[in-house]
PDB file of C-alpha atoms in Angstrom:
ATOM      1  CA  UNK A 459       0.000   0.000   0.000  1.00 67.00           C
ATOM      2  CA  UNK A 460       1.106   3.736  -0.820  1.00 85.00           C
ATOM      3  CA  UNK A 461       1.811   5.751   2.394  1.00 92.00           C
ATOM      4  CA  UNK A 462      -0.917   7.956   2.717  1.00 93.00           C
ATOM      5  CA  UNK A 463      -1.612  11.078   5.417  1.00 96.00           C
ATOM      6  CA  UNK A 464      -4.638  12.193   6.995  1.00 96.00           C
ATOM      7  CA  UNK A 465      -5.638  15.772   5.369  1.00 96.00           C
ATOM      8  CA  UNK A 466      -9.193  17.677   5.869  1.00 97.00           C
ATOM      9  CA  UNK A 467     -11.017  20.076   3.233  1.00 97.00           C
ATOM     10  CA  UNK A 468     -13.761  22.725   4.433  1.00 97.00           C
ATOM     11  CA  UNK A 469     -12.646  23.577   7.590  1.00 95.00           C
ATOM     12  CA  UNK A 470     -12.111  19.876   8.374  1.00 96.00           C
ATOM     13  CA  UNK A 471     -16.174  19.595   6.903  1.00 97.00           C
ATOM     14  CA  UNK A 472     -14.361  17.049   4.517  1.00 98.00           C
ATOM     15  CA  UNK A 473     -11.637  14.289   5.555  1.00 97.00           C
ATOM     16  CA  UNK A 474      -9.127  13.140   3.354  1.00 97.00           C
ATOM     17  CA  UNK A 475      -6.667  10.315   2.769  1.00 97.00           C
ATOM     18  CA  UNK A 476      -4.113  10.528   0.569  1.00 96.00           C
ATOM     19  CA  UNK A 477      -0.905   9.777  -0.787  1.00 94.00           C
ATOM     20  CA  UNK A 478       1.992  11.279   1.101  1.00 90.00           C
ATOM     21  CA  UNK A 479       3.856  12.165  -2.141  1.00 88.00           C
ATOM     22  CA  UNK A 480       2.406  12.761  -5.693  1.00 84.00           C
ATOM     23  CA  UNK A 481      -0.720  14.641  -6.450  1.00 82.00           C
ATOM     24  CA  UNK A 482      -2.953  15.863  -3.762  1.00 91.00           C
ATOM     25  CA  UNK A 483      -5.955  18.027  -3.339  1.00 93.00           C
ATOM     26  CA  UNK A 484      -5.376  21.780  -3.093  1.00 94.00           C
ATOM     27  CA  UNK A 485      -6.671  24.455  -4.295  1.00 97.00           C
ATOM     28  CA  UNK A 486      -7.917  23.395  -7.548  1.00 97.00           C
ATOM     29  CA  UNK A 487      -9.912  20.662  -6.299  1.00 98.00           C
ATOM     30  CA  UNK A 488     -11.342  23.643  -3.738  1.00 98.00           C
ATOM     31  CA  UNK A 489     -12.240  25.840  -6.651  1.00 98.00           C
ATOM     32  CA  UNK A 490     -13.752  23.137  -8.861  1.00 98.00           C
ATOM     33  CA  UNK A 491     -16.324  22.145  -6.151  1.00 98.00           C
ATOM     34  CA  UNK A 492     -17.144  25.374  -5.346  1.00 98.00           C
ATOM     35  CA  UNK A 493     -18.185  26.019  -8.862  1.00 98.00           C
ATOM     36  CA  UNK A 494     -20.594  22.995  -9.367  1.00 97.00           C
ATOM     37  CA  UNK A 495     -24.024  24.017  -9.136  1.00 97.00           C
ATOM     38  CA  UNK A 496     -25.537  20.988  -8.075  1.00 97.00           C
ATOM     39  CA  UNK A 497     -29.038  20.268  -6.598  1.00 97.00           C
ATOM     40  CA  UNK A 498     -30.908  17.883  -4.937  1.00 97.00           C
ATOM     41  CA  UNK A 499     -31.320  14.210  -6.649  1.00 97.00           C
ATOM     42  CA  UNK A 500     -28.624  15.304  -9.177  1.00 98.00           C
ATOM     43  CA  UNK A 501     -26.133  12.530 -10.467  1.00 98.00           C
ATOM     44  CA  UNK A 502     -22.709  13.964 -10.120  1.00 98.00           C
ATOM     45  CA  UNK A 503     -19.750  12.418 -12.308  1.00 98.00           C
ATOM     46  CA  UNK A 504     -16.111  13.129 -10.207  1.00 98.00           C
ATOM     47  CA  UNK A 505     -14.108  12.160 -13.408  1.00 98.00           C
ATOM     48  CA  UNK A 506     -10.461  11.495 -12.690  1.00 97.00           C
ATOM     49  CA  UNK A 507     -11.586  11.593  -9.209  1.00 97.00           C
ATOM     50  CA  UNK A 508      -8.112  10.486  -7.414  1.00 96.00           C
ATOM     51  CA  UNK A 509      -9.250  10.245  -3.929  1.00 97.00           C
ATOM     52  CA  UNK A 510     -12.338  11.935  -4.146  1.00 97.00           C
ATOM     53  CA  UNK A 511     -11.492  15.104  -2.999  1.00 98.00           C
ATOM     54  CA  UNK A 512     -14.440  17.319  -5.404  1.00 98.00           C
ATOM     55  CA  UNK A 513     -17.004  14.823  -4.993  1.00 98.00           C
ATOM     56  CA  UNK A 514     -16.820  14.531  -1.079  1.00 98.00           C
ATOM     57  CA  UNK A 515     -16.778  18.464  -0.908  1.00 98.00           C
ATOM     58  CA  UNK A 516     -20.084  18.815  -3.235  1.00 98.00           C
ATOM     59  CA  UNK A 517     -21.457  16.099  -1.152  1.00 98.00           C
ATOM     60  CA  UNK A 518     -20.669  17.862   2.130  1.00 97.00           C
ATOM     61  CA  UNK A 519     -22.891  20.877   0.195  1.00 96.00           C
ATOM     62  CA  UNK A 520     -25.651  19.068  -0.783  1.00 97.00           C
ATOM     63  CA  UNK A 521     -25.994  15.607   0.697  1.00 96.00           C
ATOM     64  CA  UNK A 522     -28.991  14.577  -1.622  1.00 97.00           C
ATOM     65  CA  UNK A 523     -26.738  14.311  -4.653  1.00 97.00           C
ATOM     66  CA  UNK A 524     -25.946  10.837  -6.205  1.00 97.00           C
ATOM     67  CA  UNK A 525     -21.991  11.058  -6.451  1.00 98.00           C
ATOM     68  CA  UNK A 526     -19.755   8.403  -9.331  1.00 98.00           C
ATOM     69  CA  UNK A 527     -16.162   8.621  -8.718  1.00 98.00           C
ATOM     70  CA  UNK A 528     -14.193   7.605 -12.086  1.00 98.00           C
ATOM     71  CA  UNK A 529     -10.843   6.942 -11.048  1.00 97.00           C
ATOM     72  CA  UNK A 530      -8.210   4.166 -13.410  1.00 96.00           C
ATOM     73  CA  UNK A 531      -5.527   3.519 -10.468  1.00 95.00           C
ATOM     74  CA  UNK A 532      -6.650   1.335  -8.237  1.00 96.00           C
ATOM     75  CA  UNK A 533      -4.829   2.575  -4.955  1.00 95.00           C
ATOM     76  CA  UNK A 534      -6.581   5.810  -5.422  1.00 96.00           C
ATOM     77  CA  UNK A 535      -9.779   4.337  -6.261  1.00 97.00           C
ATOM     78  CA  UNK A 536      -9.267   2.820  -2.733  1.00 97.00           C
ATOM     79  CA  UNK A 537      -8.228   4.899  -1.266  1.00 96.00           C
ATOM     80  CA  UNK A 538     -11.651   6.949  -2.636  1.00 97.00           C
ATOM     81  CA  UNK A 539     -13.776   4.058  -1.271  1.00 97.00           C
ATOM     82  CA  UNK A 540     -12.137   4.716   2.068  1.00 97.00           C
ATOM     83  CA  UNK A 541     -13.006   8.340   2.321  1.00 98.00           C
ATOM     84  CA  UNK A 542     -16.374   7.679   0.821  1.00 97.00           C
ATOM     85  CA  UNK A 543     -16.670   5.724   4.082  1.00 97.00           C
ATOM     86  CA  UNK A 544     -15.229   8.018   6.474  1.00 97.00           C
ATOM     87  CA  UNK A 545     -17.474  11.035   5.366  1.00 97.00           C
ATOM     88  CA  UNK A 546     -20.491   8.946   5.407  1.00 96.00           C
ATOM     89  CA  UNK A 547     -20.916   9.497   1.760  1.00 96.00           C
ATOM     90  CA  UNK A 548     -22.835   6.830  -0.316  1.00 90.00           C
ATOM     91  CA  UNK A 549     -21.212   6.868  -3.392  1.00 96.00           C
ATOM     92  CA  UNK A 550     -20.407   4.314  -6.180  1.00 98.00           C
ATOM     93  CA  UNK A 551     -16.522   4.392  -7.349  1.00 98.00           C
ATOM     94  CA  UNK A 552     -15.467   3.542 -10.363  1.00 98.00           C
ATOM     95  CA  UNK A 553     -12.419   1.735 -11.466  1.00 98.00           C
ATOM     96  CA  UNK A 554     -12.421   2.689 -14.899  1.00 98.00           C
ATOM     97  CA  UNK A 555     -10.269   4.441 -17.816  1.00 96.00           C
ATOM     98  CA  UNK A 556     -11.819   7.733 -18.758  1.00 96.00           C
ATOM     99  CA  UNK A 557     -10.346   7.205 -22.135  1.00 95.00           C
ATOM    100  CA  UNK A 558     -11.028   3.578 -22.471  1.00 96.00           C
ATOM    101  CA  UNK A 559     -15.099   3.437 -23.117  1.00 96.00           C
ATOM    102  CA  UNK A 560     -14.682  -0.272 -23.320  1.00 96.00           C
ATOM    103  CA  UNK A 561     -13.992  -0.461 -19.232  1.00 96.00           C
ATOM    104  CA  UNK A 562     -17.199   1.937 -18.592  1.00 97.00           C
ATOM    105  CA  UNK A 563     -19.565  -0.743 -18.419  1.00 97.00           C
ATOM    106  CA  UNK A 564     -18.223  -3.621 -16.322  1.00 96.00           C
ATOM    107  CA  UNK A 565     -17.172  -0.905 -13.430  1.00 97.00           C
ATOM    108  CA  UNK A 566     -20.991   0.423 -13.860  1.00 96.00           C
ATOM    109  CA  UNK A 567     -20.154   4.088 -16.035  1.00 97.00           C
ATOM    110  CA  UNK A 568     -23.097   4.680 -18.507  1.00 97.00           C
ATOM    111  CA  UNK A 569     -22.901   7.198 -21.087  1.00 97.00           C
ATOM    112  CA  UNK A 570     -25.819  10.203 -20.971  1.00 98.00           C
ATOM    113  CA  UNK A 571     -26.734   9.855 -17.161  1.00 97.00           C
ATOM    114  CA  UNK A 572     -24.695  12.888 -15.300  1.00 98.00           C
ATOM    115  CA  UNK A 573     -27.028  16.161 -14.782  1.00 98.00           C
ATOM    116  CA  UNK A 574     -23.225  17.486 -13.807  1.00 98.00           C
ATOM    117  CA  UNK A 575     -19.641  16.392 -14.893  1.00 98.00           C
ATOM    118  CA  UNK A 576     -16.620  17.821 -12.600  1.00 98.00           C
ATOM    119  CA  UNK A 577     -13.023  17.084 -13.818  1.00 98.00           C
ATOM    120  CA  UNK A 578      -9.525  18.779 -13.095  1.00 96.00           C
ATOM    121  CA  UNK A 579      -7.755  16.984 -16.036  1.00 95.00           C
ATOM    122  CA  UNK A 580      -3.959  16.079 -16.488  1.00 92.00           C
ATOM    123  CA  UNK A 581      -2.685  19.607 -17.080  1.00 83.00           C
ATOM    124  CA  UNK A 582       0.556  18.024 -19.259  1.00 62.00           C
ATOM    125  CA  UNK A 583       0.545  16.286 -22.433  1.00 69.00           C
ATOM    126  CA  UNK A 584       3.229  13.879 -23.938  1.00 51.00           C
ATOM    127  CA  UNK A 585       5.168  15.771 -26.693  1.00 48.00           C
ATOM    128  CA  UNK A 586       4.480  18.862 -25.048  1.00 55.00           C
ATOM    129  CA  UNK A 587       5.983  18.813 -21.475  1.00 50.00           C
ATOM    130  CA  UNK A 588       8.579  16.982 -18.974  1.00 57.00           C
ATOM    131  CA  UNK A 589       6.344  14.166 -17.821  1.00 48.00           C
ATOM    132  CA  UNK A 590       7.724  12.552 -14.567  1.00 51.00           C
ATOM    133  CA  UNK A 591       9.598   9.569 -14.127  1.00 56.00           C
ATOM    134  CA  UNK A 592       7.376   8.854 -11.236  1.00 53.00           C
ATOM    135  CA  UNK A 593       4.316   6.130 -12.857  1.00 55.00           C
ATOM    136  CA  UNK A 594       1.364   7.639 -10.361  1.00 50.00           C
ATOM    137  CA  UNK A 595       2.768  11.153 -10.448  1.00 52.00           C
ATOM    138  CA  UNK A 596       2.783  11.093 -14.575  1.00 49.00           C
ATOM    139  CA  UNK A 597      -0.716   9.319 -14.429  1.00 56.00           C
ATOM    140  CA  UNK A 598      -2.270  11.987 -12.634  1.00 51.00           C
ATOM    141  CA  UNK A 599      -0.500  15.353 -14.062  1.00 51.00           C
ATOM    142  CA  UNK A 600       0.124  13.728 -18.009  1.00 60.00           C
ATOM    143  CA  UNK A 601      -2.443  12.992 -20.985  1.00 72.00           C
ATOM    144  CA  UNK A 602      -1.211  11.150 -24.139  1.00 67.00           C
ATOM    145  CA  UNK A 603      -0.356  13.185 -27.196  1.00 70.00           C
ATOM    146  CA  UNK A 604      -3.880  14.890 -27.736  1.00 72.00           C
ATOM    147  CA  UNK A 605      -5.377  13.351 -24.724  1.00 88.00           C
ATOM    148  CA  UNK A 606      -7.058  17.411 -23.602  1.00 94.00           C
ATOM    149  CA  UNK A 607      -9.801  17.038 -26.388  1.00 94.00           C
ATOM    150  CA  UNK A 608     -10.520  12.908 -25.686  1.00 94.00           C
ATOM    151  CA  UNK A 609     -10.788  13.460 -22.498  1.00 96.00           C
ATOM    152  CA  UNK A 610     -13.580  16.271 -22.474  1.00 96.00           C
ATOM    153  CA  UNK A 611     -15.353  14.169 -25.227  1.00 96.00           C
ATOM    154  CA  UNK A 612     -15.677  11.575 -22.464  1.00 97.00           C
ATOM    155  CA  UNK A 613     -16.943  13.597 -20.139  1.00 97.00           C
ATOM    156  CA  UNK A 614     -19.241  14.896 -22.138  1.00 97.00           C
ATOM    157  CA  UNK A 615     -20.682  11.528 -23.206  1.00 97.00           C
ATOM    158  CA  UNK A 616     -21.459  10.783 -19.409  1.00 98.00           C
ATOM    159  CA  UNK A 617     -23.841  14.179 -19.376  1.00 98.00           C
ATOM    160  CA  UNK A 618     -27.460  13.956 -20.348  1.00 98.00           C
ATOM    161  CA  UNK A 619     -28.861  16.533 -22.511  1.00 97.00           C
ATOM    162  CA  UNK A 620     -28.691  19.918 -20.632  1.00 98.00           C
ATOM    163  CA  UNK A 621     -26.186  18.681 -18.048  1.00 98.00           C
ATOM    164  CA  UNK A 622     -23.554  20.718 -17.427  1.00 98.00           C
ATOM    165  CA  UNK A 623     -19.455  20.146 -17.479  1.00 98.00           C
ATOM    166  CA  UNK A 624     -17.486  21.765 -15.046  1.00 98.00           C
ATOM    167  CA  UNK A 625     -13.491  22.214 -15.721  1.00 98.00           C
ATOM    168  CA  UNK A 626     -10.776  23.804 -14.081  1.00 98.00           C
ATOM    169  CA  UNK A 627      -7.574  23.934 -16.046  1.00 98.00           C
ATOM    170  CA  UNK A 628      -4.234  26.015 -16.889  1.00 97.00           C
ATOM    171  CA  UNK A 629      -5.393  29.315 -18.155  1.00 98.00           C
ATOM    172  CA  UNK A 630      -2.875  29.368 -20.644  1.00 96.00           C
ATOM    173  CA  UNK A 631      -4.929  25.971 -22.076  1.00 95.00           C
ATOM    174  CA  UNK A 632      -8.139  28.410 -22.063  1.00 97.00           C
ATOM    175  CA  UNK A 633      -8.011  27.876 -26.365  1.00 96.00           C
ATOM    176  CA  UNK A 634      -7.211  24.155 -25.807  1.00 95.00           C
ATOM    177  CA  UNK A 635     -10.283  23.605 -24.108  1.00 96.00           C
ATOM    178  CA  UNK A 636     -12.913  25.691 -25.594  1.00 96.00           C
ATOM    179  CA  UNK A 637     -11.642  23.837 -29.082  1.00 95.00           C
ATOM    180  CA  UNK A 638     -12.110  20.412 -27.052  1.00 93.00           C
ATOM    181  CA  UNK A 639     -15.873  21.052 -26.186  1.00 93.00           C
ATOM    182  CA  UNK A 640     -16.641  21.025 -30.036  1.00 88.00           C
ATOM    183  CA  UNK A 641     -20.268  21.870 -30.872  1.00 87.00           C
ATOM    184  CA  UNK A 642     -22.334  19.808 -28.413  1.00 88.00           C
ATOM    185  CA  UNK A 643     -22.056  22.393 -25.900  1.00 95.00           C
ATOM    186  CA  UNK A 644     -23.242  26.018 -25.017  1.00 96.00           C
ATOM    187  CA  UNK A 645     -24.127  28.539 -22.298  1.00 97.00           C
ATOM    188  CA  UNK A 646     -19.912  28.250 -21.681  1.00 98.00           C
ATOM    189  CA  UNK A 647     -18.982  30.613 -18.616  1.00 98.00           C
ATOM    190  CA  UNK A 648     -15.023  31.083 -18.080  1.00 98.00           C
ATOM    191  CA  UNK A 649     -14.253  32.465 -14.788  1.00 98.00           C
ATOM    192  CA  UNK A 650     -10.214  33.359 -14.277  1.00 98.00           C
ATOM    193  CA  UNK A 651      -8.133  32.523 -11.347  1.00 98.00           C
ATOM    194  CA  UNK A 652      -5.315  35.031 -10.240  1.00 98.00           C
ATOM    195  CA  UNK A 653      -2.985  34.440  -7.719  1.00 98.00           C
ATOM    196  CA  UNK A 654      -3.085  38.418  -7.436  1.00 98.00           C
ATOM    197  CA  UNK A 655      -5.043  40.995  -8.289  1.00 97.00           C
ATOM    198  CA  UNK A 656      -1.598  42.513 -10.723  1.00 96.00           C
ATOM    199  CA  UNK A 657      -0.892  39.013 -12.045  1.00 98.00           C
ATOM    200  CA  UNK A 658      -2.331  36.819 -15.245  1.00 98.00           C
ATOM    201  CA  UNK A 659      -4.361  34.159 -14.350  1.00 98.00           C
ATOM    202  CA  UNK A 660      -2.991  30.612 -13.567  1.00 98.00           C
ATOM    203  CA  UNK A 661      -6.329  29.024 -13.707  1.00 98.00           C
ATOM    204  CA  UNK A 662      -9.581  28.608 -16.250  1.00 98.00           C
ATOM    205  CA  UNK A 663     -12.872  27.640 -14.519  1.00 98.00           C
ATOM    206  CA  UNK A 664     -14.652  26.319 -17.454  1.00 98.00           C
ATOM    207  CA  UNK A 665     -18.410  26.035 -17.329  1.00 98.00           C
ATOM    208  CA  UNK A 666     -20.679  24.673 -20.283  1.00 98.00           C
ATOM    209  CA  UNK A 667     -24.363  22.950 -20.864  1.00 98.00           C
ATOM    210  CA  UNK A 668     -24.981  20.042 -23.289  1.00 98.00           C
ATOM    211  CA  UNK A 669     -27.520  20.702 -26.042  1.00 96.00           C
ATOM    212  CA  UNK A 670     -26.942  24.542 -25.054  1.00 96.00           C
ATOM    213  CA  UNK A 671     -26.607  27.816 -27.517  1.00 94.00           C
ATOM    214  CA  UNK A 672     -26.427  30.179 -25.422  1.00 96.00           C
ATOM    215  CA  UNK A 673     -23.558  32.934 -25.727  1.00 96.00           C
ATOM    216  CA  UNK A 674     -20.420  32.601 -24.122  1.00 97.00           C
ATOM    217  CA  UNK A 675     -19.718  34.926 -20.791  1.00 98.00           C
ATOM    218  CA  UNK A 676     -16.869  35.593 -18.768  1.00 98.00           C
ATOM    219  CA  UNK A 677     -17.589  35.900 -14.923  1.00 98.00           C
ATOM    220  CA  UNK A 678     -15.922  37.810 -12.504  1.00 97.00           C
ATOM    221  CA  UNK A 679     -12.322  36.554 -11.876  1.00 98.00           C
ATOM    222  CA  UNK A 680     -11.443  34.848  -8.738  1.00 98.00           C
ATOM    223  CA  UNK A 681      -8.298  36.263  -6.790  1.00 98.00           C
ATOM    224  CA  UNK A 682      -6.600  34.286  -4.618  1.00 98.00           C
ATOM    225  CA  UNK A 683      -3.654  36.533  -2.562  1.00 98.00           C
ATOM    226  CA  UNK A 684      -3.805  40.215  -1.376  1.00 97.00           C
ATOM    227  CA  UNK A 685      -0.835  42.529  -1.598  1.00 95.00           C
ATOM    228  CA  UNK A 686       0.421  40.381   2.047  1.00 95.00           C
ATOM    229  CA  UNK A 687       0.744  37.104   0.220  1.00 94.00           C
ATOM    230  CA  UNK A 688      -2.328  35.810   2.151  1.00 97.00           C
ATOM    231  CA  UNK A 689      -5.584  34.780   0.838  1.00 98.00           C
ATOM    232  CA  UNK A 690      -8.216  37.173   0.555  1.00 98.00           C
ATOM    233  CA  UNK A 691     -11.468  36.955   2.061  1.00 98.00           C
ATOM    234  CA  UNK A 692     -13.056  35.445  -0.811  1.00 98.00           C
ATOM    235  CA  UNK A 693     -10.332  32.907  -1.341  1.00 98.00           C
ATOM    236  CA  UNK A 694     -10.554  32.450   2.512  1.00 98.00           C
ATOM    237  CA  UNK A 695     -13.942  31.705   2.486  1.00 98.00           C
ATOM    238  CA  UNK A 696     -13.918  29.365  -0.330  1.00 98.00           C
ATOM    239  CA  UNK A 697     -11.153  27.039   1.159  1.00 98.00           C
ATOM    240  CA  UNK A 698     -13.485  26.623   4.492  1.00 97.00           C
ATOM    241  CA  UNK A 699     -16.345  25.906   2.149  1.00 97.00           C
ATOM    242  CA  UNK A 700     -18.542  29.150   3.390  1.00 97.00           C
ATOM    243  CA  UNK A 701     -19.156  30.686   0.094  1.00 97.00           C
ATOM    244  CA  UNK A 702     -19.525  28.651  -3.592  1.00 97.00           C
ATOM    245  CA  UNK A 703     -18.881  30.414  -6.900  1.00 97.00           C
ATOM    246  CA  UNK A 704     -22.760  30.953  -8.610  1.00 84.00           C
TER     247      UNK A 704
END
């Protein structure tokens, strides 16, 4: 087994195992759940969910939501299980490849059933970037050559018409992903994420609805640090789960 630590989300609202080294929930994860606009009876696809970290924070918001954790590495998928069970969240996981469509169906993923799709994918790409000797490390931050537009396909095969995908990803992969959705998708909202108020944004919040044509919008950006290098209230309040972003 991988040595994992004992971590909380939310104020401690959310607990978390996982791995000591490697990926592991921050900030992103934080954002993405506090942009899903879930409701009550909704089925809510965590794809690439790791250890579950944005589906067992939407759950901790709205407890009547059916969660499906999508994860491919086992450990992690376990490791999800686990936490499932220590925040008394009913949930199936999924040992499945994303990118495979052949595994869906023997770990119980169906195509057109989400009302809402959350996913923080691989930011890298082979070809493009220095992918990590590391096997789990380069499994969760690396896609295959092109992997950015199969992977939103995918997710937006699990969405029933009108459900909504929700992605947070480099800003600087804004184009990237906007080219990925194709044109199934509509009513897209891009929020930005600055790590100041006098710096570019890091981050793309990436909101669209299935069967949509509605315009495109940008929101109001997010920003993360004041002119101290500590969060601001807003980015406060999101990481102890007391505000979302509508």
């Amino acid at each position: 087994m991988v040595e994992t630590t004992a971590d909380s989300l939310l104020g401690g609202r959310v607990r978390l195992l996982q791995p000591a080294k490697g990926h592991r929930a921050g900030t992103d994860a934080v954002l993405l759940a506090a942009a899903a606009p879930v409701k009550p009876g909704d089925v809510v696809v965590d794809a690439g969910a790791a250890t579950g970290a944005v589906g067992l924070m939407v759950a901790a918001r709205e407890r009547a939501a059916h969660l499906v954790f999508v994860e491919r590495d086992p450990v992690l998928a376990e490791l999800c299980r686990r936490n499932g069970n220590l925040n008394q969240v009913n949930a199936h996981v999924a040992v499945a490849d994303l990118l495979d469509r052949s595994s869906w169906p023997d770990a119980g993923v169906f195509p057109e059933r989400a009302d809402l799709v959350l996913t923080n994918p691989p930011f890298l790409e082979e070809g493009r970037a220095r992918i990590s000797p590391d096997t789990r490390r380069a499994a969760a931050h690396a896609l295959p050559e092109g992997g950015l537009e199969a992977w939103m396909k995918a997710c937006i095969g699990l969405l029933k018409p009108k459900g909504r995908l929700v992605v947070i990803h480099r800003a600087d992969r804004t184009a990237d992903c906007l080219s990925a959705l194709g044109k199934g998708l509509g009513g897209v909202e891009l929020r930005f994420v600055h790590p100041s108020a006098d710096q570019p944004a890091i981050r793309v919040l990436l909101s669209a609805v299935k069967g949509s044509r509605a315009p495109l919008s940008v929101l109001s950006p997010v920003i993360l640090n004041g002119a101290d290098g500590r969060f601001t209230p807003h980015a406060e309040a999101l990481h102890r789960g007391e505000v979302t972003l509508p």
